[in-house]
Amino acid sequence: MSKIKLNIGDKVQVYRKVTKEKGWDNVWIYTMNSAIGMVGTVTNLTSNGVEINYSYDYPYTSLKHV
């Protein structure tokens, strides 16, 4: 799955859980499950993924641009 292009301030939806993803040097923790289906604002783009609403870094492949 290719990396979507995002900018800080974009709205994204977390649409799936990712347990392991090439290029994502992080782990999915249980509390991240509550964000599935939710729409949030990109607050930072890091080497660990996409930070949403000043919270966790999600992998690009778990997000849809809305």
PDB file of N, CA and C in Angstrom:
ATOM      1  N   MET A   1       0.844  -1.176   0.000  1.00  0.00           N
ATOM      2  CA  MET A   1       0.000   0.000   0.000  1.00  0.00           C
ATOM      3  C   MET A   1       0.885   1.234   0.000  1.00  0.00           C
ATOM      4  N   SER A   2       0.579   2.204  -0.836  1.00  0.00           N
ATOM      5  CA  SER A   2       1.435   3.382  -0.938  1.00  0.00           C
ATOM      6  C   SER A   2       1.115   4.416   0.140  1.00  0.00           C
ATOM      7  N   LYS A   3       2.084   5.232   0.410  1.00  0.00           N
ATOM      8  CA  LYS A   3       1.976   6.273   1.419  1.00  0.00           C
ATOM      9  C   LYS A   3       1.147   7.436   0.863  1.00  0.00           C
ATOM     10  N   ILE A   4       0.113   7.852   1.597  1.00  0.00           N
ATOM     11  CA  ILE A   4      -0.696   8.975   1.151  1.00  0.00           C
ATOM     12  C   ILE A   4       0.037  10.267   1.473  1.00  0.00           C
ATOM     13  N   LYS A   5      -0.217  11.296   0.697  1.00  0.00           N
ATOM     14  CA  LYS A   5       0.430  12.594   0.921  1.00  0.00           C
ATOM     15  C   LYS A   5      -0.437  13.419   1.856  1.00  0.00           C
ATOM     16  N   LEU A   6       0.154  13.821   2.959  1.00  0.00           N
ATOM     17  CA  LEU A   6      -0.571  14.590   3.966  1.00  0.00           C
ATOM     18  C   LEU A   6       0.208  15.836   4.360  1.00  0.00           C
ATOM     19  N   ASN A   7      -0.526  16.809   4.839  1.00  0.00           N
ATOM     20  CA  ASN A   7       0.050  18.032   5.385  1.00  0.00           C
ATOM     21  C   ASN A   7      -0.540  18.274   6.764  1.00  0.00           C
ATOM     22  N   ILE A   8       0.185  18.998   7.589  1.00  0.00           N
ATOM     23  CA  ILE A   8      -0.342  19.374   8.898  1.00  0.00           C
ATOM     24  C   ILE A   8      -1.616  20.179   8.687  1.00  0.00           C
ATOM     25  N   GLY A   9      -2.655  19.827   9.430  1.00  0.00           N
ATOM     26  CA  GLY A   9      -3.960  20.475   9.298  1.00  0.00           C
ATOM     27  C   GLY A   9      -4.961  19.667   8.481  1.00  0.00           C
ATOM     28  N   ASP A  10      -4.481  18.674   7.723  1.00  0.00           N
ATOM     29  CA  ASP A  10      -5.386  17.817   6.948  1.00  0.00           C
ATOM     30  C   ASP A  10      -6.258  16.985   7.885  1.00  0.00           C
ATOM     31  N   LYS A  11      -7.446  16.649   7.420  1.00  0.00           N
ATOM     32  CA  LYS A  11      -8.348  15.758   8.152  1.00  0.00           C
ATOM     33  C   LYS A  11      -8.147  14.340   7.635  1.00  0.00           C
ATOM     34  N   VAL A  12      -8.028  13.405   8.578  1.00  0.00           N
ATOM     35  CA  VAL A  12      -7.856  12.003   8.225  1.00  0.00           C
ATOM     36  C   VAL A  12      -8.777  11.146   9.077  1.00  0.00           C
ATOM     37  N   GLN A  13      -9.089   9.968   8.550  1.00  0.00           N
ATOM     38  CA  GLN A  13      -9.862   8.990   9.304  1.00  0.00           C
ATOM     39  C   GLN A  13      -8.991   7.765   9.512  1.00  0.00           C
ATOM     40  N   VAL A  14      -8.954   7.277  10.740  1.00  0.00           N
ATOM     41  CA  VAL A  14      -8.282   6.019  11.034  1.00  0.00           C
ATOM     42  C   VAL A  14      -9.270   4.924  10.640  1.00  0.00           C
ATOM     43  N   TYR A  15      -8.918   4.127   9.625  1.00  0.00           N
ATOM     44  CA  TYR A  15      -9.897   3.156   9.128  1.00  0.00           C
ATOM     45  C   TYR A  15      -9.528   1.705   9.391  1.00  0.00           C
ATOM     46  N   ARG A  16      -8.296   1.451   9.868  1.00  0.00           N
ATOM     47  CA  ARG A  16      -7.945   0.069  10.162  1.00  0.00           C
ATOM     48  C   ARG A  16      -6.787   0.002  11.140  1.00  0.00           C
ATOM     49  N   LYS A  17      -6.719  -1.122  11.826  1.00  0.00           N
ATOM     50  CA  LYS A  17      -5.626  -1.411  12.749  1.00  0.00           C
ATOM     51  C   LYS A  17      -4.450  -1.957  11.951  1.00  0.00           C
ATOM     52  N   VAL A  18      -3.267  -1.565  12.328  1.00  0.00           N
ATOM     53  CA  VAL A  18      -2.056  -2.058  11.688  1.00  0.00           C
ATOM     54  C   VAL A  18      -1.149  -2.631  12.776  1.00  0.00           C
ATOM     55  N   THR A  19      -0.829  -3.909  12.670  1.00  0.00           N
ATOM     56  CA  THR A  19       0.025  -4.513  13.694  1.00  0.00           C
ATOM     57  C   THR A  19       1.505  -4.425  13.325  1.00  0.00           C
ATOM     58  N   LYS A  20       1.798  -4.475  12.039  1.00  0.00           N
ATOM     59  CA  LYS A  20       3.174  -4.349  11.582  1.00  0.00           C
ATOM     60  C   LYS A  20       3.146  -3.791  10.171  1.00  0.00           C
ATOM     61  N   GLU A  21       3.990  -2.822   9.921  1.00  0.00           N
ATOM     62  CA  GLU A  21       3.994  -2.179   8.609  1.00  0.00           C
ATOM     63  C   GLU A  21       5.433  -1.827   8.245  1.00  0.00           C
ATOM     64  N   LYS A  22       5.844  -2.191   7.062  1.00  0.00           N
ATOM     65  CA  LYS A  22       7.189  -1.857   6.598  1.00  0.00           C
ATOM     66  C   LYS A  22       7.358  -0.339   6.610  1.00  0.00           C
ATOM     67  N   GLY A  23       8.431   0.124   7.224  1.00  0.00           N
ATOM     68  CA  GLY A  23       8.711   1.549   7.284  1.00  0.00           C
ATOM     69  C   GLY A  23       8.075   2.263   8.472  1.00  0.00           C
ATOM     70  N   TRP A  24       7.268   1.556   9.248  1.00  0.00           N
ATOM     71  CA  TRP A  24       6.650   2.143  10.438  1.00  0.00           C
ATOM     72  C   TRP A  24       7.334   1.548  11.655  1.00  0.00           C
ATOM     73  N   ASP A  25       8.212   2.322  12.274  1.00  0.00           N
ATOM     74  CA  ASP A  25       9.006   1.828  13.405  1.00  0.00           C
ATOM     75  C   ASP A  25       8.311   2.119  14.724  1.00  0.00           C
ATOM     76  N   ASN A  26       7.115   1.634  14.861  1.00  0.00           N
ATOM     77  CA  ASN A  26       6.312   1.861  16.048  1.00  0.00           C
ATOM     78  C   ASN A  26       5.437   0.627  16.262  1.00  0.00           C
ATOM     79  N   VAL A  27       4.635   0.625  17.303  1.00  0.00           N
ATOM     80  CA  VAL A  27       3.708  -0.480  17.538  1.00  0.00           C
ATOM     81  C   VAL A  27       2.312   0.068  17.777  1.00  0.00           C
ATOM     82  N   TRP A  28       1.332  -0.720  17.388  1.00  0.00           N
ATOM     83  CA  TRP A  28      -0.064  -0.371  17.621  1.00  0.00           C
ATOM     84  C   TRP A  28      -0.418  -0.837  19.024  1.00  0.00           C
ATOM     85  N   ILE A  29      -0.868   0.074  19.865  1.00  0.00           N
ATOM     86  CA  ILE A  29      -1.252  -0.308  21.218  1.00  0.00           C
ATOM     87  C   ILE A  29      -2.772  -0.315  21.341  1.00  0.00           C
ATOM     88  N   TYR A  30      -3.252  -1.045  22.328  1.00  0.00           N
ATOM     89  CA  TYR A  30      -4.684  -1.282  22.521  1.00  0.00           C
ATOM     90  C   TYR A  30      -5.504   0.009  22.509  1.00  0.00           C
ATOM     91  N   THR A  31      -5.031   1.059  23.155  1.00  0.00           N
ATOM     92  CA  THR A  31      -5.813   2.300  23.243  1.00  0.00           C
ATOM     93  C   THR A  31      -5.967   3.004  21.896  1.00  0.00           C
ATOM     94  N   MET A  32      -5.155   2.653  20.918  1.00  0.00           N
ATOM     95  CA  MET A  32      -5.294   3.240  19.583  1.00  0.00           C
ATOM     96  C   MET A  32      -6.540   2.707  18.882  1.00  0.00           C
ATOM     97  N   ASN A  33      -7.044   1.551  19.310  1.00  0.00           N
ATOM     98  CA  ASN A  33      -8.243   0.965  18.692  1.00  0.00           C
ATOM     99  C   ASN A  33      -9.444   1.891  18.777  1.00  0.00           C
ATOM    100  N   SER A  34      -9.512   2.703  19.824  1.00  0.00           N
ATOM    101  CA  SER A  34     -10.673   3.593  19.990  1.00  0.00           C
ATOM    102  C   SER A  34     -10.744   4.663  18.905  1.00  0.00           C
ATOM    103  N   ALA A  35      -9.653   4.884  18.180  1.00  0.00           N
ATOM    104  CA  ALA A  35      -9.644   5.891  17.115  1.00  0.00           C
ATOM    105  C   ALA A  35     -10.155   5.348  15.786  1.00  0.00           C
ATOM    106  N   ILE A  36     -10.292   4.032  15.657  1.00  0.00           N
ATOM    107  CA  ILE A  36     -10.750   3.457  14.390  1.00  0.00           C
ATOM    108  C   ILE A  36     -12.151   3.972  14.078  1.00  0.00           C
ATOM    109  N   GLY A  37     -12.297   4.551  12.899  1.00  0.00           N
ATOM    110  CA  GLY A  37     -13.558   5.141  12.475  1.00  0.00           C
ATOM    111  C   GLY A  37     -13.667   6.630  12.763  1.00  0.00           C
ATOM    112  N   MET A  38     -12.783   7.141  13.573  1.00  0.00           N
ATOM    113  CA  MET A  38     -12.822   8.559  13.952  1.00  0.00           C
ATOM    114  C   MET A  38     -12.064   9.414  12.937  1.00  0.00           C
ATOM    115  N   VAL A  39     -12.463  10.680  12.845  1.00  0.00           N
ATOM    116  CA  VAL A  39     -11.778  11.656  12.000  1.00  0.00           C
ATOM    117  C   VAL A  39     -11.031  12.613  12.910  1.00  0.00           C
ATOM    118  N   GLY A  40      -9.788  12.888  12.556  1.00  0.00           N
ATOM    119  CA  GLY A  40      -8.975  13.808  13.340  1.00  0.00           C
ATOM    120  C   GLY A  40      -8.142  14.695  12.446  1.00  0.00           C
ATOM    121  N   THR A  41      -7.394  15.590  13.066  1.00  0.00           N
ATOM    122  CA  THR A  41      -6.551  16.541  12.350  1.00  0.00           C
ATOM    123  C   THR A  41      -5.089  16.146  12.491  1.00  0.00           C
ATOM    124  N   VAL A  42      -4.358  16.164  11.384  1.00  0.00           N
ATOM    125  CA  VAL A  42      -2.928  15.875  11.409  1.00  0.00           C
ATOM    126  C   VAL A  42      -2.224  17.032  12.129  1.00  0.00           C
ATOM    127  N   THR A  43      -1.515  16.708  13.214  1.00  0.00           N
ATOM    128  CA  THR A  43      -0.820  17.738  13.982  1.00  0.00           C
ATOM    129  C   THR A  43       0.690  17.657  13.834  1.00  0.00           C
ATOM    130  N   ASN A  44       1.203  16.537  13.298  1.00  0.00           N
ATOM    131  CA  ASN A  44       2.636  16.412  13.070  1.00  0.00           C
ATOM    132  C   ASN A  44       2.887  15.232  12.146  1.00  0.00           C
ATOM    133  N   LEU A  45       3.930  15.340  11.353  1.00  0.00           N
ATOM    134  CA  LEU A  45       4.370  14.254  10.479  1.00  0.00           C
ATOM    135  C   LEU A  45       5.781  13.899  10.920  1.00  0.00           C
ATOM    136  N   THR A  46       5.963  12.664  11.399  1.00  0.00           N
ATOM    137  CA  THR A  46       7.252  12.264  11.950  1.00  0.00           C
ATOM    138  C   THR A  46       7.755  11.001  11.259  1.00  0.00           C
ATOM    139  N   SER A  47       8.956  10.615  11.597  1.00  0.00           N
ATOM    140  CA  SER A  47       9.489   9.360  11.059  1.00  0.00           C
ATOM    141  C   SER A  47       8.745   8.164  11.633  1.00  0.00           C
ATOM    142  N   ASN A  48       8.013   8.369  12.738  1.00  0.00           N
ATOM    143  CA  ASN A  48       7.226   7.300  13.349  1.00  0.00           C
ATOM    144  C   ASN A  48       5.799   7.246  12.839  1.00  0.00           C
ATOM    145  N   GLY A  49       5.400   8.149  11.960  1.00  0.00           N
ATOM    146  CA  GLY A  49       4.059   8.121  11.407  1.00  0.00           C
ATOM    147  C   GLY A  49       3.394   9.480  11.433  1.00  0.00           C
ATOM    148  N   VAL A  50       2.069   9.456  11.497  1.00  0.00           N
ATOM    149  CA  VAL A  50       1.249  10.663  11.449  1.00  0.00           C
ATOM    150  C   VAL A  50       0.616  10.883  12.817  1.00  0.00           C
ATOM    151  N   GLU A  51       0.948  11.998  13.421  1.00  0.00           N
ATOM    152  CA  GLU A  51       0.352  12.338  14.716  1.00  0.00           C
ATOM    153  C   GLU A  51      -1.004  12.985  14.457  1.00  0.00           C
ATOM    154  N   ILE A  52      -2.012  12.491  15.167  1.00  0.00           N
ATOM    155  CA  ILE A  52      -3.368  13.007  15.013  1.00  0.00           C
ATOM    156  C   ILE A  52      -3.829  13.582  16.344  1.00  0.00           C
ATOM    157  N   ASN A  53      -4.335  14.803  16.295  1.00  0.00           N
ATOM    158  CA  ASN A  53      -4.880  15.472  17.486  1.00  0.00           C
ATOM    159  C   ASN A  53      -3.905  15.446  18.664  1.00  0.00           C
ATOM    160  N   TYR A  54      -2.632  15.694  18.380  1.00  0.00           N
ATOM    161  CA  TYR A  54      -1.587  15.731  19.416  1.00  0.00           C
ATOM    162  C   TYR A  54      -1.533  14.452  20.227  1.00  0.00           C
ATOM    163  N   SER A  55      -1.782  13.332  19.583  1.00  0.00           N
ATOM    164  CA  SER A  55      -1.820  12.050  20.279  1.00  0.00           C
ATOM    165  C   SER A  55      -0.856  11.078  19.621  1.00  0.00           C
ATOM    166  N   TYR A  56      -1.280   9.856  19.392  1.00  0.00           N
ATOM    167  CA  TYR A  56      -0.429   8.800  18.871  1.00  0.00           C
ATOM    168  C   TYR A  56       0.017   9.048  17.430  1.00  0.00           C
ATOM    169  N   ASP A  57       1.113   8.380  17.055  1.00  0.00           N
ATOM    170  CA  ASP A  57       1.598   8.383  15.675  1.00  0.00           C
ATOM    171  C   ASP A  57       1.051   7.142  14.978  1.00  0.00           C
ATOM    172  N   TYR A  58       0.181   7.347  14.011  1.00  0.00           N
ATOM    173  CA  TYR A  58      -0.438   6.255  13.258  1.00  0.00           C
ATOM    174  C   TYR A  58       0.323   6.051  11.955  1.00  0.00           C
ATOM    175  N   PRO A  59       0.383   4.807  11.473  1.00  0.00           N
ATOM    176  CA  PRO A  59       1.027   4.577  10.178  1.00  0.00           C
ATOM    177  C   PRO A  59       0.154   5.151   9.059  1.00  0.00           C
ATOM    178  N   TYR A  60       0.810   5.623   8.015  1.00  0.00           N
ATOM    179  CA  TYR A  60       0.088   6.188   6.871  1.00  0.00           C
ATOM    180  C   TYR A  60      -0.945   5.219   6.320  1.00  0.00           C
ATOM    181  N   THR A  61      -0.627   3.942   6.353  1.00  0.00           N
ATOM    182  CA  THR A  61      -1.495   2.946   5.730  1.00  0.00           C
ATOM    183  C   THR A  61      -2.758   2.643   6.554  1.00  0.00           C
ATOM    184  N   SER A  62      -2.882   3.246   7.719  1.00  0.00           N
ATOM    185  CA  SER A  62      -4.096   3.069   8.511  1.00  0.00           C
ATOM    186  C   SER A  62      -5.049   4.243   8.337  1.00  0.00           C
ATOM    187  N   LEU A  63      -4.676   5.194   7.470  1.00  0.00           N
ATOM    188  CA  LEU A  63      -5.424   6.450   7.363  1.00  0.00           C
ATOM    189  C   LEU A  63      -6.016   6.655   5.978  1.00  0.00           C
ATOM    190  N   LYS A  64      -7.157   7.357   5.965  1.00  0.00           N
ATOM    191  CA  LYS A  64      -7.776   7.846   4.733  1.00  0.00           C
ATOM    192  C   LYS A  64      -7.854   9.354   4.833  1.00  0.00           C
ATOM    193  N   HIS A  65      -7.502  10.036   3.764  1.00  0.00           N
ATOM    194  CA  HIS A  65      -7.619  11.493   3.689  1.00  0.00           C
ATOM    195  C   HIS A  65      -9.088  11.843   3.480  1.00  0.00           C
ATOM    196  N   VAL A  66      -9.665  12.677   4.342  1.00  0.00           N
ATOM    197  CA  VAL A  66     -11.087  13.046   4.186  1.00  0.00           C
ATOM    198  C   VAL A  66     -11.253  14.535   4.000  1.00  0.00           C
TER     199      VAL A  66
END
